[in-house]
Coordinates of C-alpha atoms and ligand atoms in Angstrom, one line a residue:
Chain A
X1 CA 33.7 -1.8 10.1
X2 CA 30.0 -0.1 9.2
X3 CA 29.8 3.2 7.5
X4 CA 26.4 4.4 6.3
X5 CA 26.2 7.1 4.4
X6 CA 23.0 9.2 3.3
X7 CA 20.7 6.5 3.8
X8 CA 17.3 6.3 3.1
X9 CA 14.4 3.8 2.8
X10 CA 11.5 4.4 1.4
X11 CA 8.7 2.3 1.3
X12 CA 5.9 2.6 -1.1
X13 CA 2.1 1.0 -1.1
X14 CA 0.0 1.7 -3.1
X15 CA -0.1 5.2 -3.5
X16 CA 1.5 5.8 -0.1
X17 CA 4.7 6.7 0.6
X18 CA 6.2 5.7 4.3
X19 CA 9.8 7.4 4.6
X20 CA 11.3 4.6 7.0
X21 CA 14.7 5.9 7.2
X22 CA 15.4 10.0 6.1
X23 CA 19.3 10.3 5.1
X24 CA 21.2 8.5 8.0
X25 CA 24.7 8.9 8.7
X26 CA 26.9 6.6 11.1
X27 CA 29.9 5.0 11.5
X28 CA 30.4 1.7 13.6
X29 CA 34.1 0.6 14.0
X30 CA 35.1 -2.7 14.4
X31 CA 34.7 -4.4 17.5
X32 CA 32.7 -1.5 18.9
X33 CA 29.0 -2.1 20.8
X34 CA 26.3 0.1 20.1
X35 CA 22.9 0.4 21.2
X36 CA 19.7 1.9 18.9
X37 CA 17.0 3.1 20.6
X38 CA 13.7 4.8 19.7
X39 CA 10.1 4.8 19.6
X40 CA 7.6 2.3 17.8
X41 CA 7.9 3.0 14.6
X42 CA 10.9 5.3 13.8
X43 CA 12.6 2.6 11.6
X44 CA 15.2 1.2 13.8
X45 CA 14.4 -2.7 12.3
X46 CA 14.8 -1.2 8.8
X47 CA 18.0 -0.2 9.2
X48 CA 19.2 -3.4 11.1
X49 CA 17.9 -5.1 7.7
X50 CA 20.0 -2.8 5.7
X51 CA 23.0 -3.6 7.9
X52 CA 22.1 -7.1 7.8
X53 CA 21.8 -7.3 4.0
X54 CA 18.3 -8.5 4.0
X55 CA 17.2 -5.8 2.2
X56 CA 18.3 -2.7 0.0
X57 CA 18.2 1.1 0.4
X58 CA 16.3 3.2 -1.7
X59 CA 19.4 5.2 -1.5
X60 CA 22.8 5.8 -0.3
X61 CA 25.5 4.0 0.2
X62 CA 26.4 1.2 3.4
X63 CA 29.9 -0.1 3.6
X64 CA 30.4 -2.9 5.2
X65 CA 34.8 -3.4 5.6
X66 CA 35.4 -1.1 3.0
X67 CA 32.9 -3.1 0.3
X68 CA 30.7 -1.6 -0.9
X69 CA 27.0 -3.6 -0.1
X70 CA 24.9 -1.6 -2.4
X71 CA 27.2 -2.8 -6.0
X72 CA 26.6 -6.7 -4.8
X73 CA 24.4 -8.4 -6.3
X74 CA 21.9 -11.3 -4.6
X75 CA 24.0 -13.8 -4.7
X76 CA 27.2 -12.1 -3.4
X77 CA 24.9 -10.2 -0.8
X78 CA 23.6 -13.5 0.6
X79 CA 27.5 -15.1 0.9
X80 CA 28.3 -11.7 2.9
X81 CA 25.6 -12.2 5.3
X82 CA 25.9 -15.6 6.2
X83 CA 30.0 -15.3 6.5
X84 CA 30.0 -12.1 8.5
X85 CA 26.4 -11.6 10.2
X86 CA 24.7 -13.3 12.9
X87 CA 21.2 -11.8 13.2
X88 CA 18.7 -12.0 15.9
X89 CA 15.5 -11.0 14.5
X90 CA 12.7 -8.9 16.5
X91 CA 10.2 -11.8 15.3
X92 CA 12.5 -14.9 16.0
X93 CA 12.2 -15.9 12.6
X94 CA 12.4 -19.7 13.6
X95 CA 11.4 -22.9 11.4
X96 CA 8.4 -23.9 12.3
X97 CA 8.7 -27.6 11.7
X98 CA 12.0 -28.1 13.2
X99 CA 13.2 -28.9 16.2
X100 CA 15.3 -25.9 18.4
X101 CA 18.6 -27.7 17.6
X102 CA 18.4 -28.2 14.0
X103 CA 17.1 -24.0 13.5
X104 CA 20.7 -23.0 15.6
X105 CA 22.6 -25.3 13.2
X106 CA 21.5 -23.7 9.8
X107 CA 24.1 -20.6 10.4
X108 CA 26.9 -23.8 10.2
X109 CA 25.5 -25.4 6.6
X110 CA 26.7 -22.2 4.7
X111 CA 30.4 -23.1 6.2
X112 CA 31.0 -26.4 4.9
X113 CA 30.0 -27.8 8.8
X114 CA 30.1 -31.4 8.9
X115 CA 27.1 -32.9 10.8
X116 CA 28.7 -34.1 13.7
X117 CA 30.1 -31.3 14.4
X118 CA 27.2 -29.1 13.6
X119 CA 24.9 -30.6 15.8
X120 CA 27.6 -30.2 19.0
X121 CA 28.3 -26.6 18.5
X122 CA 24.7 -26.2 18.3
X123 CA 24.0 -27.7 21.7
X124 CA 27.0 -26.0 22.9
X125 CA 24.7 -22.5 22.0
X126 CA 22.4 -23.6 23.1
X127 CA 23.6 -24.7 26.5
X128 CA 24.8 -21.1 26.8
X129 CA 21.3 -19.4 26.9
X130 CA 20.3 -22.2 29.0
X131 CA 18.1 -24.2 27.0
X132 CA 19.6 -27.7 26.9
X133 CA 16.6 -29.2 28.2
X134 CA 14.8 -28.0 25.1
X135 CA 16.9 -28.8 22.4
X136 CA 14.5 -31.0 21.0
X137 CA 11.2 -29.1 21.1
X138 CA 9.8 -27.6 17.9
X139 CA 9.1 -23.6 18.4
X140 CA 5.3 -24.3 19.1
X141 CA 6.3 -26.6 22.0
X142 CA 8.5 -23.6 23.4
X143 CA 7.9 -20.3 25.7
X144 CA 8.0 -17.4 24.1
X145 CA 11.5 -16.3 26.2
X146 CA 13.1 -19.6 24.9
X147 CA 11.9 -19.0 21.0
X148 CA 13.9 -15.9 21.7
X149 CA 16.7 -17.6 23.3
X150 CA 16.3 -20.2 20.6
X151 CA 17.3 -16.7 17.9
X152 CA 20.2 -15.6 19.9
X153 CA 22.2 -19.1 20.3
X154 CA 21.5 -19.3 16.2
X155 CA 22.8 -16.0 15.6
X156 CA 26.5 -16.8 17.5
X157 CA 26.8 -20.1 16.8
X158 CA 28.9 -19.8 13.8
X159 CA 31.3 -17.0 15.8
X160 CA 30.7 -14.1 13.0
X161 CA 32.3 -11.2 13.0
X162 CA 29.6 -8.6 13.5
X163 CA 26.1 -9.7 15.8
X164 CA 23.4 -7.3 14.9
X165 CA 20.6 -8.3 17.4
X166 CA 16.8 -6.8 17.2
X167 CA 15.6 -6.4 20.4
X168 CA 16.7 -9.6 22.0
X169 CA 15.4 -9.6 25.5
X170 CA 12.1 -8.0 24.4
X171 CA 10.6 -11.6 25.7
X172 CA 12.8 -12.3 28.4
X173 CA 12.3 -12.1 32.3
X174 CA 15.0 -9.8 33.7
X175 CA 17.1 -12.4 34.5
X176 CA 17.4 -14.0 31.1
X177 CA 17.4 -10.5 29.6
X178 CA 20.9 -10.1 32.3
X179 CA 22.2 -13.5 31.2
X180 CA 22.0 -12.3 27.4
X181 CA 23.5 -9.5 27.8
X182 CA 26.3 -11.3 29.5
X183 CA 26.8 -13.4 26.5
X184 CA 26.8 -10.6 24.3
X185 CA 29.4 -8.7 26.5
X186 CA 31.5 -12.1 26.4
X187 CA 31.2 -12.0 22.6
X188 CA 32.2 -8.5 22.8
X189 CA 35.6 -8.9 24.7
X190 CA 36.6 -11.5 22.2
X191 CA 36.2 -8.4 19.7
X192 CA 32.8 -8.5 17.9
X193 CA 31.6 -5.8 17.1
X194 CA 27.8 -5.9 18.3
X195 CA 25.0 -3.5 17.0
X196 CA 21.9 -4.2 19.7
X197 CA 17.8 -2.5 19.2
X198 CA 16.4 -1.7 22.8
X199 CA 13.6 -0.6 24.2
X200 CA 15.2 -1.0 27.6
X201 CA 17.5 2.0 29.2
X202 CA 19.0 -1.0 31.3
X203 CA 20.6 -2.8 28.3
X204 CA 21.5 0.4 26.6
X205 CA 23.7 0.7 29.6
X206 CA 25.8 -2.1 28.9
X207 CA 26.8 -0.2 25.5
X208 CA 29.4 2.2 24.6
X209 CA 27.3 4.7 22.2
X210 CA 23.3 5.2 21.6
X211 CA 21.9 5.9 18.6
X212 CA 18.5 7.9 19.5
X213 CA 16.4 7.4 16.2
X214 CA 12.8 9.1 16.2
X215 CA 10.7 9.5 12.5
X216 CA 13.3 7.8 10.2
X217 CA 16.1 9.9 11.1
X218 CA 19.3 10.0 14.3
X219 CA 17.8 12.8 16.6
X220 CA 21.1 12.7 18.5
X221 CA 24.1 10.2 19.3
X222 CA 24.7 9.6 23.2
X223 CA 28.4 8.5 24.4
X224 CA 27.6 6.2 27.6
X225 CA 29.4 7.0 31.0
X226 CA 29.6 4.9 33.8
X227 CA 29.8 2.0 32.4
Chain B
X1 CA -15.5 -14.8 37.8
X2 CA -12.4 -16.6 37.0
X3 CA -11.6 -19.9 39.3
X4 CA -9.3 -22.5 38.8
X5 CA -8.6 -25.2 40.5
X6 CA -6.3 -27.5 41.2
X7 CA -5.2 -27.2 37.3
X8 CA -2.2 -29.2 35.6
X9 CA -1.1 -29.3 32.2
X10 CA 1.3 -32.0 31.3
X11 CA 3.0 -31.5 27.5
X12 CA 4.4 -35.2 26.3
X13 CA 6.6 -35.0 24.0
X14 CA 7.9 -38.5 22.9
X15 CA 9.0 -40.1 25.7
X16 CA 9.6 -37.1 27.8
X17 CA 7.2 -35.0 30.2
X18 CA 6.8 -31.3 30.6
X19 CA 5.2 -30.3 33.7
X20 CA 4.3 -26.8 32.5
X21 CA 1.6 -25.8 35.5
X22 CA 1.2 -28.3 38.2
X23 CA -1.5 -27.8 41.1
X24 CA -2.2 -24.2 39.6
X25 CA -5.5 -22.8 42.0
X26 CA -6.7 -19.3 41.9
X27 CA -9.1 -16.8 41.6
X28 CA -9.8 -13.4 39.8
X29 CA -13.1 -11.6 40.9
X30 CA -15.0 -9.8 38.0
X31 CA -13.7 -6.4 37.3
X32 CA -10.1 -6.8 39.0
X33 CA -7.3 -6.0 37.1
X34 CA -4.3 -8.6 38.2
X35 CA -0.6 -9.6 36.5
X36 CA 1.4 -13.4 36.4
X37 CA 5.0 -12.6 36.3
X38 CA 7.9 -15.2 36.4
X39 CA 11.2 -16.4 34.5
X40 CA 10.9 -17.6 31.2
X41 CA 9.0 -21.3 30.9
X42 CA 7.6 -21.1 34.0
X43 CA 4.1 -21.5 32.7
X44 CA 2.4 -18.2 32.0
X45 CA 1.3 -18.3 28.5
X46 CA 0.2 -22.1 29.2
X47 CA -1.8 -21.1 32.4
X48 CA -3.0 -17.9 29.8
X49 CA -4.4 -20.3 27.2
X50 CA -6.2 -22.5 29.0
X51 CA -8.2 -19.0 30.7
X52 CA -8.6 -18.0 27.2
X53 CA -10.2 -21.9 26.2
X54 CA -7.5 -21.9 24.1
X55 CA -6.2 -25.4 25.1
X56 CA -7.7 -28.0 28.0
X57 CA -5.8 -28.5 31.0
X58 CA -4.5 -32.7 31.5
X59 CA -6.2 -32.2 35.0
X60 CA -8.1 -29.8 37.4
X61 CA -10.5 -27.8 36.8
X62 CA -11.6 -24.2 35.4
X63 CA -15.1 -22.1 36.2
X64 CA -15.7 -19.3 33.8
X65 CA -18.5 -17.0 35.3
X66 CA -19.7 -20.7 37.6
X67 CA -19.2 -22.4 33.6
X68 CA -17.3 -25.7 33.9
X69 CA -15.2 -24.8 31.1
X70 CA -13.6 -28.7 31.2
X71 CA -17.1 -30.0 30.6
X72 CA -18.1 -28.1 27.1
X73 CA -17.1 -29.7 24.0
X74 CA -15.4 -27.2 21.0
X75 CA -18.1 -25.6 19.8
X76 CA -19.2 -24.2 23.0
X77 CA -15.6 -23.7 24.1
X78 CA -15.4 -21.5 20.5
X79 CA -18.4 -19.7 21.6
X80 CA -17.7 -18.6 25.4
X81 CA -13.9 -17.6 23.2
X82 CA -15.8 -15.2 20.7
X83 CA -18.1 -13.7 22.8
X84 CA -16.7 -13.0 26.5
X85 CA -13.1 -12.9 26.0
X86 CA -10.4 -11.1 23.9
X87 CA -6.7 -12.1 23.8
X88 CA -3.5 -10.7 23.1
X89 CA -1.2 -13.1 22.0
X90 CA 2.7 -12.7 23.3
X91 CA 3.6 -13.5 19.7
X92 CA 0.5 -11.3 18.3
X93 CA -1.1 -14.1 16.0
X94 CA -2.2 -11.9 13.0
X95 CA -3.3 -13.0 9.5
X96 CA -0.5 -12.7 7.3
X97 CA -1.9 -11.8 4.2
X98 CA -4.8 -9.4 5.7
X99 CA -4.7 -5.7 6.2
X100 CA -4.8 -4.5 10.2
X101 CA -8.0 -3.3 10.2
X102 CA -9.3 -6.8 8.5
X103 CA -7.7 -8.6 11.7
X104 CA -9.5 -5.9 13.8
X105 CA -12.7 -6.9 12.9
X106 CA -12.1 -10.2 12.9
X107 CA -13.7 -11.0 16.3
X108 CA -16.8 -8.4 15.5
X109 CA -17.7 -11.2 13.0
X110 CA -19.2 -13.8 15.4
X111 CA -20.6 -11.0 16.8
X112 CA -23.0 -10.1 13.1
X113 CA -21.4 -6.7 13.2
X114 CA -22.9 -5.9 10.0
X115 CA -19.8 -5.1 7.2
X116 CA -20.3 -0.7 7.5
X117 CA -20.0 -1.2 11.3
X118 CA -17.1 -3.7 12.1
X119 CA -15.3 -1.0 9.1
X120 CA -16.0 1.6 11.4
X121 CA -14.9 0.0 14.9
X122 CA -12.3 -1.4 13.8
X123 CA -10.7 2.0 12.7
X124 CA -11.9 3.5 16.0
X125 CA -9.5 0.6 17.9
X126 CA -7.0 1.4 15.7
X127 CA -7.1 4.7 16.5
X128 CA -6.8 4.4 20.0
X129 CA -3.5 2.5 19.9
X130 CA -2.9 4.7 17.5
X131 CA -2.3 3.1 14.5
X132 CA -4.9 5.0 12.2
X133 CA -2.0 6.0 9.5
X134 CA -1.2 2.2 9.5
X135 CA -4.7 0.6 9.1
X136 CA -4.1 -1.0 5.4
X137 CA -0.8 -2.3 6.4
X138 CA -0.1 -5.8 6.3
X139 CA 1.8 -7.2 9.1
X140 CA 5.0 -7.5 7.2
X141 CA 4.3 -3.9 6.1
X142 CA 4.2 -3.3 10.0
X143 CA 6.9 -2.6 12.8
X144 CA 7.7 -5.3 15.8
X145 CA 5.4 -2.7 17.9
X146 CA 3.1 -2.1 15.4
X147 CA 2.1 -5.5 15.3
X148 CA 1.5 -6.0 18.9
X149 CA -0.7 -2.7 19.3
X150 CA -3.0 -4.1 16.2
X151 CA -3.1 -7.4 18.6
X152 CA -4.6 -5.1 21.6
X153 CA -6.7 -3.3 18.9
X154 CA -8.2 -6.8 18.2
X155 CA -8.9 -8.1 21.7
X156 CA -10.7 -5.0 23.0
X157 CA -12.8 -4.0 19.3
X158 CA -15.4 -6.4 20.8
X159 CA -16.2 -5.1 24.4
X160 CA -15.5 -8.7 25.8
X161 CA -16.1 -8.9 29.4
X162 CA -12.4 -9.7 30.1
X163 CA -9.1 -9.3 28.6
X164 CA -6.6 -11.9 29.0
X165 CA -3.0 -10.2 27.7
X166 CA 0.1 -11.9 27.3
X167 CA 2.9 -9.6 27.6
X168 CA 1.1 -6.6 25.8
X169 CA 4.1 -4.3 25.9
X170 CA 7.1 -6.9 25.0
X171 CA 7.7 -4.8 21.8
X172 CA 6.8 -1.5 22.6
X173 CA 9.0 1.7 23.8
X174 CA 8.3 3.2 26.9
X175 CA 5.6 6.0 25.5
X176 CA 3.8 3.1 23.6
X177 CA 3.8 0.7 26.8
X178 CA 2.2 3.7 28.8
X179 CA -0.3 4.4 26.3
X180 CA -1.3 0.9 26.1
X181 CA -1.7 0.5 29.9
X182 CA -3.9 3.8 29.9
X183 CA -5.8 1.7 27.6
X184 CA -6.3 -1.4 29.4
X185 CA -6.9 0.8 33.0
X186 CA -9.2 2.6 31.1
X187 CA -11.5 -0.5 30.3
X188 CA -10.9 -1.8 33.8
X189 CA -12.6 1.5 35.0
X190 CA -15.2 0.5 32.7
X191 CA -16.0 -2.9 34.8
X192 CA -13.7 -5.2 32.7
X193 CA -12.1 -7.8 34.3
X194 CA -8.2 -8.0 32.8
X195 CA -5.0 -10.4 33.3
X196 CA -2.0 -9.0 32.2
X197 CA 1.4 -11.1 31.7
X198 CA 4.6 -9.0 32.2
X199 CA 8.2 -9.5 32.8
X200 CA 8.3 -5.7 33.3
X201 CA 7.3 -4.4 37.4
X202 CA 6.1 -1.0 36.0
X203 CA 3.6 -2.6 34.5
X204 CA 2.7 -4.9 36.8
X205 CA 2.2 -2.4 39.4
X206 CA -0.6 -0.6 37.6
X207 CA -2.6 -3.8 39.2
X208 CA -4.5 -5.1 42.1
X209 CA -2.7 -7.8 42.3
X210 CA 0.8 -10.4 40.8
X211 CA 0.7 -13.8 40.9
X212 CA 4.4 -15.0 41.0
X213 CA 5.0 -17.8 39.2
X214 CA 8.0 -20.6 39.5
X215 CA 8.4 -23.7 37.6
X216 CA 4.3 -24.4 37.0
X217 CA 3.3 -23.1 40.6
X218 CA 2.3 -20.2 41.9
X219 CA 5.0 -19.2 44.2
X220 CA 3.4 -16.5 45.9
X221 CA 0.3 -13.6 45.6
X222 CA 1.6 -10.1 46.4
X223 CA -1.0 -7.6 47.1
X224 CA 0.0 -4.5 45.0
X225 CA 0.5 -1.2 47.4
X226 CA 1.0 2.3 46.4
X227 CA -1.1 2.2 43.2
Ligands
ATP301 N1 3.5 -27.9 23.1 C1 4.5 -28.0 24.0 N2 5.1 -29.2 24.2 C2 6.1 -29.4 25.1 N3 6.5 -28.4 25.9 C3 5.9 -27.2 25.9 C4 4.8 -26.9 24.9 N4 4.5 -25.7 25.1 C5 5.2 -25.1 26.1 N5 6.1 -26.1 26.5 C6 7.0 -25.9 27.7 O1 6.2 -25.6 28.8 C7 6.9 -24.6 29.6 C8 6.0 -23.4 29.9 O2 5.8 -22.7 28.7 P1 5.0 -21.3 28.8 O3 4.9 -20.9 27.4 O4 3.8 -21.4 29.6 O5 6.1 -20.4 29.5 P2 6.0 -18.8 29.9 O6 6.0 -18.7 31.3 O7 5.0 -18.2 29.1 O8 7.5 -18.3 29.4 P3 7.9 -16.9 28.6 O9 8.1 -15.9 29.7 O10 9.2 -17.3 28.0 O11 6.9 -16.6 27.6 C9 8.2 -24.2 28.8 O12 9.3 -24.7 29.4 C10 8.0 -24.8 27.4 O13 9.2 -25.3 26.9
ATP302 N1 7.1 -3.3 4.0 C1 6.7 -2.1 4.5 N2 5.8 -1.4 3.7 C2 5.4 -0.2 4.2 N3 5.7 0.3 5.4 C3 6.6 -0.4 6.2 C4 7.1 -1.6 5.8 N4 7.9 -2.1 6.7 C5 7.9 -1.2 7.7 N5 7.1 -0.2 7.4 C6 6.9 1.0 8.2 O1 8.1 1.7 8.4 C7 8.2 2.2 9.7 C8 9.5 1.8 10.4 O2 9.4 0.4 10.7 P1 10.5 -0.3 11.6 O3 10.1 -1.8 11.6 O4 11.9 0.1 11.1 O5 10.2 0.4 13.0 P2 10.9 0.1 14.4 O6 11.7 1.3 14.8 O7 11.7 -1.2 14.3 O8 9.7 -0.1 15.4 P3 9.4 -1.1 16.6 O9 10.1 -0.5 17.8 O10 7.9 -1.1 16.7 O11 9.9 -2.5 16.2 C9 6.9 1.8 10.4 O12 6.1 2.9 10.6 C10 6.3 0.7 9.5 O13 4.9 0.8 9.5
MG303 MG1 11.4 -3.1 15.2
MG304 MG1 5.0 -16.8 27.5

């Protein structure tokens, strides 16, 4: 499970100070699905890159199954991350120079994958967001909606435990962004726990708790009804 | 005035052909204000870049202002670009290593903005999406959101004469997506002629008129009621 406590991130240039995150609190249990909304700005990607071990805190502490993230080093932090995390990032985040199939396989190198069998659990991914017919193409030869699709089948190809997903229909058509959100409910039956950004009261919906964030801080926690 | 006509684009990868706008005619009188919606890979940003001279179409034909775009080599293509048009990008496009306000200004350059005034506009663009707190941030110093208002700064800082944006509000909250289409009617009062991309209908409906898009053809034009 995730438990943050007192967390803050602070981000310093020059002489400037930007307080991304102000002394959050929150506790995720496992195989829960949350939702984090907010407006532009109020450090809701910071703390997904805190969760996913991509970066550090200035201070406080985030457990992640009772270890505690903060006393691991690099090294440790990176094993973590690529055992336990799949991460669909707000900017894609794709290698530019290879094709679609080879960026979903890179999750299955850190697992001692052999080839074979990386490359069909790749296109299996990627068959689920509907992209078969791309598996070839390089990111520049791809839409926008299928870099993004591209992000989401890299981030569950390796079945992790926890999917912590940055705004993943942000470039999506409403009936790609339903078909994701399917997937991730799929994922979610099978007992991931799922930690989704939104921008969109529609896939919020499809959650169990919202985490309203506004200047760096939780402004208040919503329990979702009707679900 | 925008007219195209007849317009294909044909992407060959290897042995294998994309047909990513086939047949595409239409046209946009100057000062309307019209959106392309459509699924994912249907041909949008294609059909975007080739308004924007951005990339030439395999076949057909485009008239910018009764300028046969097809028929100019680079240099002029580069030209009619800088001066008459500003583009948002769906994935933004910014200079990595450059501050916000030094992508601003970028297009006020091939303009001979002298150094004091392109400063000074830039910051003013900023400031209406407002971004003025962020304006010596570096793109990775910058939120998803952030990122893509600096991209609208940057296609309107110049005054072009139309504004070709490809999903301006992608990465933005609600509040931010308002304050941007305020923006762009705003301009469009002002005589501009603008094409907006959106997968979201609240958006589109602040316009004249959508184009529909399916597979690389326009499926069909909806006159926009009720605005
Ligand atoms: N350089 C390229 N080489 C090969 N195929 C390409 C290339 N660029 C785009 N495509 C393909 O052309 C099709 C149309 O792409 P386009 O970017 O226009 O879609 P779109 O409507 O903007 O989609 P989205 O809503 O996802 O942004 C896609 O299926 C894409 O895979
Ligand atoms: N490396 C950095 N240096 C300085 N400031 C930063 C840095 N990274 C982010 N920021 C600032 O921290 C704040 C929070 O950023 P964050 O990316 O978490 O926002 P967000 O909630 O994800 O926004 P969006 O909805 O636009 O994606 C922003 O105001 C941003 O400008
Ligand atoms: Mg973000
Ligand atoms: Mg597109």
């Amino acid at each position: 499970m995730i438990r943050v406590t007192n967390l803050s991130k602070i981000y310093q240039t020059g002489s400037i100070e930007v307080r991304a995150l102000l002394n959050i609190s929150l506790e995720v249990v496992t195989g829960e699905f949350v939702a984090i909304m907010g407006p532009s700005g109020s450090g809701k990607s910071t703390l997904m890159n805190v969760l996913g071990c991509l970066d550090r805190p200035t201070s406080g502490c985030y457990q992640l199954d009772n270890l505690a993230v903060s006393t691991l080093d690099d090294k440790e932090l990176a094993t973590i991350r690529n055992r336990k995390i799949g991460f669909v990032f707000q900017t894609f985040n794709l290698l530019g120079r290879t094709s679609a199939v080879a960026n979903v396989e890179v999750p299955l190198m850190y697992g001692g994958v052999n080839r074979k069998a990386r490359r069909q659990r790749a296109l299996e991914a990627l068959a689920k967001v509907g992209l078969s017919p791309r598996a070839f193409h390089k990111p520049n030869e791809l839409s926008g909606g299928e870099r993004q699709r591209v992000a989401i089948a890299r981030a569950i190809v390796s079945n992790p435990a926890i999917i912590l997903a940055d705004e993943p229909t942000g470039a999506l058509d409403t009936k790609s962004g339903t078909e994701v959100m399917a997937i991730l409910e799929g994922l979610h039956q099978q007992g991931l726990t799922i930690i989704v950004v939104t921008h969109d009261r529609e896939i919020a919906n499809h959650t169990q708790r919202i985490y309203h964030f506004r200047d760096g801080e939780i402004q208040y926690i919503e329990e979702v009804k009707n679900r």
